[in-house]
PDB file of C-alpha atoms in Angstrom:
ATOM      1  CA  MET A   1      30.378  96.943 -35.897  1.00 46.00           C
ATOM      2  CA  MET A   2      32.318  97.253 -32.413  1.00 42.00           C
ATOM      3  CA  LYS A   3      34.372 100.820 -33.723  1.00 43.00           C
ATOM      4  CA  ASN A   4      30.289 102.079 -34.210  1.00 43.00           C
ATOM      5  CA  ILE A   5      29.006 100.544 -30.493  1.00 40.00           C
ATOM      6  CA  VAL A   6      32.211 102.899 -29.493  1.00 36.00           C
ATOM      7  CA  ARG A   7      31.560 105.771 -31.448  1.00 41.00           C
ATOM      8  CA  MET A   8      27.527 105.509 -30.626  1.00 42.00           C
ATOM      9  CA  ILE A   9      28.612 105.697 -26.776  1.00 38.00           C
ATOM     10  CA  LEU A  10      31.202 108.890 -27.341  1.00 36.00           C
ATOM     11  CA  LEU A  11      28.577 110.991 -28.961  1.00 39.00           C
ATOM     12  CA  SER A  12      26.129 109.934 -26.477  1.00 41.00           C
ATOM     13  CA  ALA A  13      28.446 110.826 -23.529  1.00 33.00           C
ATOM     14  CA  ALA A  14      29.128 114.056 -25.802  1.00 31.00           C
ATOM     15  CA  LEU A  15      25.447 115.281 -26.245  1.00 35.00           C
ATOM     16  CA  ALA A  16      24.683 114.358 -22.267  1.00 32.00           C
ATOM     17  CA  ALA A  17      27.808 116.774 -21.842  1.00 27.00           C
ATOM     18  CA  LEU A  18      26.902 119.691 -24.574  1.00 29.00           C
ATOM     19  CA  ALA A  19      23.101 119.265 -23.003  1.00 31.00           C
ATOM     20  CA  GLY A  20      23.625 120.014 -19.580  1.00 29.00           C
ATOM     21  CA  CYS A  21      22.929 115.767 -18.608  1.00 30.00           C
ATOM     22  CA  GLN A  22      20.383 115.946 -21.631  1.00 40.00           C
ATOM     23  CA  SER A  23      21.126 114.627 -24.822  1.00 48.00           C
ATOM     24  CA  VAL A  24      19.729 116.584 -28.002  1.00 51.00           C
ATOM     25  CA  SER A  25      17.191 113.029 -28.425  1.00 51.00           C
ATOM     26  CA  SER A  26      15.909 113.773 -25.143  1.00 48.00           C
ATOM     27  CA  VAL A  27      14.702 117.091 -25.412  1.00 46.00           C
ATOM     28  CA  PHE A  28      12.696 115.461 -27.927  1.00 51.00           C
ATOM     29  CA  HIS A  29      12.252 112.098 -26.174  1.00 49.00           C
ATOM     30  CA  SER A  30      13.229 112.437 -22.713  1.00 43.00           C
ATOM     31  CA  ASP A  31      11.266 110.620 -19.898  1.00 39.00           C
ATOM     32  CA  ASP A  32      12.844 111.481 -17.341  1.00 37.00           C
ATOM     33  CA  ASP A  33      12.694 114.304 -15.106  1.00 34.00           C
ATOM     34  CA  SER A  34      15.389 116.593 -15.535  1.00 33.00           C
ATOM     35  CA  ALA A  35      15.755 119.379 -18.155  1.00 33.00           C
ATOM     36  CA  GLY A  36      19.433 120.237 -19.733  1.00 34.00           C
ATOM     37  CA  THR A  37      19.969 123.247 -21.496  1.00 33.00           C
ATOM     38  CA  VAL A  38      22.031 123.233 -25.198  1.00 39.00           C
ATOM     39  CA  SER A  39      25.070 124.986 -26.064  1.00 42.00           C
ATOM     40  CA  SER A  40      24.356 127.479 -28.507  1.00 44.00           C
ATOM     41  CA  GLU A  41      26.108 131.158 -29.598  1.00 49.00           C
ATOM     42  CA  LYS A  42      23.050 132.317 -28.338  1.00 51.00           C
ATOM     43  CA  PRO A  43      22.307 133.991 -25.046  1.00 53.00           C
ATOM     44  CA  ALA A  44      19.576 131.991 -22.957  1.00 48.00           C
ATOM     45  CA  PRO A  45      16.719 133.316 -22.329  1.00 55.00           C
ATOM     46  CA  THR A  46      14.745 132.754 -18.932  1.00 62.00           C
ATOM     47  CA  GLY A  47      13.156 130.047 -17.949  1.00 72.00           C
ATOM     48  CA  PRO A  48      12.167 126.887 -19.306  1.00 83.00           C
ATOM     49  CA  VAL A  49       9.488 126.001 -21.485  1.00 89.00           C
ATOM     50  CA  GLN A  50       6.491 123.967 -20.640  1.00 92.00           C
ATOM     51  CA  ARG A  51       5.906 121.395 -22.964  1.00 93.00           C
ATOM     52  CA  ILE A  52       2.470 121.441 -24.987  1.00 95.00           C
ATOM     53  CA  PRO A  53       0.261 117.968 -24.058  1.00 96.00           C
ATOM     54  CA  PHE A  54       1.054 114.742 -26.325  1.00 96.00           C
ATOM     55  CA  PRO A  55      -0.862 115.628 -29.665  1.00 97.00           C
ATOM     56  CA  ALA A  56      -1.481 110.979 -29.076  1.00 96.00           C
ATOM     57  CA  ASP A  57      -3.814 111.901 -32.652  1.00 96.00           C
ATOM     58  CA  GLU A  58      -1.583 114.116 -34.447  1.00 97.00           C
ATOM     59  CA  TYR A  59       1.332 111.525 -34.059  1.00 96.00           C
ATOM     60  CA  GLN A  60      -1.621 108.035 -34.620  1.00 95.00           C
ATOM     61  CA  LYS A  61      -2.051 110.130 -37.905  1.00 95.00           C
ATOM     62  CA  LEU A  62       1.403 109.579 -39.469  1.00 95.00           C
ATOM     63  CA  ALA A  63       2.744 107.206 -41.987  1.00 94.00           C
ATOM     64  CA  ARG A  64       5.225 105.074 -40.529  1.00 91.00           C
ATOM     65  CA  SER A  65       6.973 104.136 -43.836  1.00 95.00           C
ATOM     66  CA  GLY A  66       6.730 105.096 -47.368  1.00 96.00           C
ATOM     67  CA  SER A  67       8.978 105.002 -50.792  1.00 98.00           C
ATOM     68  CA  SER A  68      11.092 108.514 -49.429  1.00 98.00           C
ATOM     69  CA  SER A  69      14.556 108.757 -48.626  1.00 98.00           C
ATOM     70  CA  ILE A  70      16.630 111.580 -47.065  1.00 98.00           C
ATOM     71  CA  VAL A  71      20.715 111.265 -47.941  1.00 98.00           C
ATOM     72  CA  GLY A  72      23.500 113.658 -46.387  1.00 97.00           C
ATOM     73  CA  GLN A  73      26.686 114.228 -44.966  1.00 96.00           C
ATOM     74  CA  VAL A  74      27.887 115.435 -41.796  1.00 95.00           C
ATOM     75  CA  PHE A  75      30.777 118.211 -41.876  1.00 92.00           C
ATOM     76  CA  SER A  76      32.717 119.390 -38.668  1.00 88.00           C
ATOM     77  CA  THR A  77      34.737 123.013 -38.570  1.00 83.00           C
ATOM     78  CA  ARG A  78      38.739 123.138 -38.222  1.00 79.00           C
ATOM     79  CA  ASP A  79      40.895 125.930 -38.335  1.00 76.00           C
ATOM     80  CA  GLY A  80      38.119 127.563 -40.652  1.00 77.00           C
ATOM     81  CA  LYS A  81      37.844 124.902 -43.186  1.00 85.00           C
ATOM     82  CA  ARG A  82      34.699 121.711 -43.209  1.00 88.00           C
ATOM     83  CA  TYR A  83      35.909 118.443 -42.630  1.00 90.00           C
ATOM     84  CA  ALA A  84      33.514 115.288 -43.024  1.00 91.00           C
ATOM     85  CA  MET A  85      32.395 114.337 -39.417  1.00 90.00           C
ATOM     86  CA  THR A  86      33.489 110.814 -38.295  1.00 88.00           C
ATOM     87  CA  GLY A  87      30.157 108.600 -37.489  1.00 89.00           C
ATOM     88  CA  PRO A  88      28.067 110.859 -36.397  1.00 91.00           C
ATOM     89  CA  GLU A  89      25.126 109.930 -35.153  1.00 95.00           C
ATOM     90  CA  ILE A  90      21.788 111.426 -36.693  1.00 97.00           C
ATOM     91  CA  LEU A  91      17.971 111.303 -35.957  1.00 96.00           C
ATOM     92  CA  ALA A  92      14.833 112.624 -38.190  1.00 97.00           C
ATOM     93  CA  VAL A  93      12.278 113.969 -36.128  1.00 96.00           C
ATOM     94  CA  PRO A  94       8.770 113.901 -37.709  1.00 97.00           C
ATOM     95  CA  VAL A  95       7.640 117.817 -37.859  1.00 97.00           C
ATOM     96  CA  THR A  96       4.363 117.936 -35.446  1.00 97.00           C
ATOM     97  CA  SER A  97       3.122 120.228 -32.975  1.00 96.00           C
ATOM     98  CA  TYR A  98       4.955 118.969 -30.680  1.00 96.00           C
ATOM     99  CA  SER A  99       8.654 118.569 -32.046  1.00 95.00           C
ATOM    100  CA  ARG A 100       8.578 122.197 -33.438  1.00 96.00           C
ATOM    101  CA  GLN A 101       8.293 123.200 -29.475  1.00 95.00           C
ATOM    102  CA  ALA A 102      11.394 121.082 -28.853  1.00 91.00           C
ATOM    103  CA  TYR A 103      12.810 122.357 -31.931  1.00 92.00           C
ATOM    104  CA  GLU A 104      12.225 126.289 -31.281  1.00 92.00           C
ATOM    105  CA  ALA A 105      13.641 125.444 -27.850  1.00 90.00           C
ATOM    106  CA  LEU A 106      17.433 124.171 -28.995  1.00 85.00           C
ATOM    107  CA  GLN A 107      16.937 127.331 -31.691  1.00 85.00           C
ATOM    108  CA  GLN A 108      16.845 129.081 -28.749  1.00 87.00           C
ATOM    109  CA  ASN A 109      18.788 127.371 -26.448  1.00 84.00           C
ATOM    110  CA  ARG A 110      16.123 126.992 -23.687  1.00 87.00           C
ATOM    111  CA  LYS A 111      15.142 124.285 -21.395  1.00 88.00           C
ATOM    112  CA  ILE A 112      12.411 122.415 -22.042  1.00 88.00           C
ATOM    113  CA  SER A 113       9.998 120.164 -19.832  1.00 90.00           C
ATOM    114  CA  PRO A 114      10.959 116.015 -20.347  1.00 89.00           C
ATOM    115  CA  ALA A 115       8.773 114.313 -23.470  1.00 89.00           C
ATOM    116  CA  ASP A 116       6.366 112.318 -23.712  1.00 93.00           C
ATOM    117  CA  PRO A 117       7.934 108.773 -24.253  1.00 93.00           C
ATOM    118  CA  ARG A 118       5.141 108.128 -26.883  1.00 94.00           C
ATOM    119  CA  ALA A 119       7.014 110.330 -28.952  1.00 93.00           C
ATOM    120  CA  GLN A 120      10.613 108.508 -28.795  1.00 91.00           C
ATOM    121  CA  LYS A 121       8.755 105.881 -31.278  1.00 92.00           C
ATOM    122  CA  TYR A 122       8.480 108.160 -34.058  1.00 94.00           C
ATOM    123  CA  THR A 123      12.421 108.963 -33.995  1.00 94.00           C
ATOM    124  CA  LEU A 124      14.553 107.472 -36.845  1.00 96.00           C
ATOM    125  CA  ARG A 125      18.546 107.471 -35.632  1.00 96.00           C
ATOM    126  CA  THR A 126      21.202 106.231 -37.601  1.00 97.00           C
ATOM    127  CA  LEU A 127      25.427 106.514 -37.637  1.00 96.00           C
ATOM    128  CA  GLY A 128      27.222 107.956 -40.824  1.00 95.00           C
ATOM    129  CA  ASN A 129      29.822 106.331 -42.070  1.00 96.00           C
ATOM    130  CA  ASP A 130      33.962 107.339 -41.742  1.00 93.00           C
ATOM    131  CA  ALA A 131      33.009 110.184 -44.173  1.00 95.00           C
ATOM    132  CA  GLY A 132      30.032 111.801 -42.426  1.00 94.00           C
ATOM    133  CA  LYS A 133      27.771 110.023 -44.873  1.00 97.00           C
ATOM    134  CA  PHE A 134      24.174 108.997 -43.864  1.00 97.00           C
ATOM    135  CA  GLU A 135      21.013 107.881 -45.273  1.00 98.00           C
ATOM    136  CA  PHE A 136      17.523 107.068 -43.986  1.00 98.00           C
ATOM    137  CA  ASN A 137      15.463 104.840 -46.405  1.00 97.00           C
ATOM    138  CA  GLY A 138      11.758 103.913 -46.684  1.00 97.00           C
ATOM    139  CA  LEU A 139      10.616 107.304 -45.214  1.00 97.00           C
ATOM    140  CA  ALA A 140       7.022 108.205 -45.478  1.00 97.00           C
ATOM    141  CA  ALA A 141       7.049 111.635 -47.301  1.00 97.00           C
ATOM    142  CA  GLY A 142       6.477 114.492 -45.255  1.00 97.00           C
ATOM    143  CA  SER A 143       8.900 116.851 -43.087  1.00 97.00           C
ATOM    144  CA  TYR A 144      11.634 115.828 -40.758  1.00 98.00           C
ATOM    145  CA  TYR A 145      13.916 117.843 -38.290  1.00 97.00           C
ATOM    146  CA  LEU A 146      17.508 116.304 -38.727  1.00 97.00           C
ATOM    147  CA  ILE A 147      19.498 116.692 -35.296  1.00 95.00           C
ATOM    148  CA  THR A 148      23.478 115.589 -34.942  1.00 94.00           C
ATOM    149  CA  THR A 149      26.187 117.232 -33.181  1.00 88.00           C
ATOM    150  CA  ALA A 150      29.631 118.585 -34.967  1.00 83.00           C
ATOM    151  CA  HIS A 151      32.670 119.870 -33.618  1.00 75.00           C
ATOM    152  CA  LYS A 152      33.040 123.586 -34.477  1.00 73.00           C
ATOM    153  CA  ASP A 153      35.495 126.062 -33.910  1.00 68.00           C
ATOM    154  CA  VAL A 154      35.184 128.677 -30.896  1.00 65.00           C
ATOM    155  CA  SER A 155      37.206 131.644 -31.224  1.00 65.00           C
ATOM    156  CA  GLU A 156      36.617 134.587 -28.448  1.00 67.00           C
ATOM    157  CA  GLY A 157      38.789 137.303 -29.216  1.00 68.00           C
ATOM    158  CA  ASP A 158      42.195 135.989 -29.174  1.00 67.00           C
ATOM    159  CA  SER A 159      41.676 132.832 -27.605  1.00 66.00           C
ATOM    160  CA  TYR A 160      40.233 129.648 -29.967  1.00 61.00           C
ATOM    161  CA  SER A 161      38.766 126.307 -28.678  1.00 66.00           C
ATOM    162  CA  ARG A 162      37.568 123.528 -30.082  1.00 67.00           C
ATOM    163  CA  GLY A 163      33.657 122.675 -29.337  1.00 74.00           C
ATOM    164  CA  LYS A 164      30.746 121.236 -30.027  1.00 79.00           C
ATOM    165  CA  GLN A 165      27.433 122.198 -32.003  1.00 82.00           C
ATOM    166  CA  VAL A 166      24.124 120.979 -32.238  1.00 86.00           C
ATOM    167  CA  ILE A 167      23.175 121.112 -35.792  1.00 91.00           C
ATOM    168  CA  GLN A 168      19.117 120.916 -37.040  1.00 92.00           C
ATOM    169  CA  GLN A 169      17.559 121.251 -40.210  1.00 96.00           C
ATOM    170  CA  GLU A 170      14.540 120.719 -41.446  1.00 97.00           C
ATOM    171  CA  VAL A 171      13.847 118.621 -44.487  1.00 98.00           C
ATOM    172  CA  GLY A 172      10.819 118.073 -46.633  1.00 97.00           C
ATOM    173  CA  VAL A 173      10.507 115.002 -48.811  1.00 97.00           C
ATOM    174  CA  GLY A 174       8.279 114.129 -51.361  1.00 97.00           C
ATOM    175  CA  LYS A 175       6.980 110.587 -52.125  1.00 97.00           C
ATOM    176  CA  GLY A 176       8.755 108.505 -54.059  1.00 97.00           C
ATOM    177  CA  GLN A 177      11.958 110.806 -53.817  1.00 98.00           C
ATOM    178  CA  THR A 178      14.879 111.614 -52.184  1.00 98.00           C
ATOM    179  CA  SER A 179      16.355 114.675 -50.480  1.00 98.00           C
ATOM    180  CA  LYS A 180      19.897 115.764 -50.239  1.00 98.00           C
ATOM    181  CA  VAL A 181      21.169 117.506 -47.292  1.00 97.00           C
ATOM    182  CA  THR A 182      24.491 118.783 -45.723  1.00 96.00           C
ATOM    183  CA  LEU A 183      24.387 119.198 -41.858  1.00 94.00           C
ATOM    184  CA  ALA A 184      27.349 121.982 -40.560  1.00 90.00           C
ATOM    185  CA  PRO A 185      28.012 124.285 -38.397  1.00 84.00           C
TER     186      PRO A 185
END
């Protein structure tokens, strides 16, 4: 239990550093006045993205539970090889017009204005085990953005370093079904 708490604290700190003092979670759900940038290999376009108004009606229509599951494993890379990531935090965010905007901002390495705090109620979080395996059970059928960070080799010319990368993937799951995913840089 304590080991998982320490991992969660370390992951949160890494996400905050990675996102310029704004965690991946806060890109989707921040209620503060800061906006951050998420590290990526793509150059950042200029200017922050202004969020669309929170679509309360769209969120109210979302089922909060169901009989579906998403299971998977998170990997990092080292020396060009994939390794299971130990204890990663994974977010599952329902796909909406609002979350799609944040997802696209992450893909483009763009700053985005803080999210409406009401969106946070719809985000699910879990920790992977020591082999990076995770499960989201009791989900409503639909599409979700899975988001985590992983270690990744970074090489520039002759230099080599170890970095972190945000991994995000859209996953659909049908009623009563289980979707299996692999999250890796």
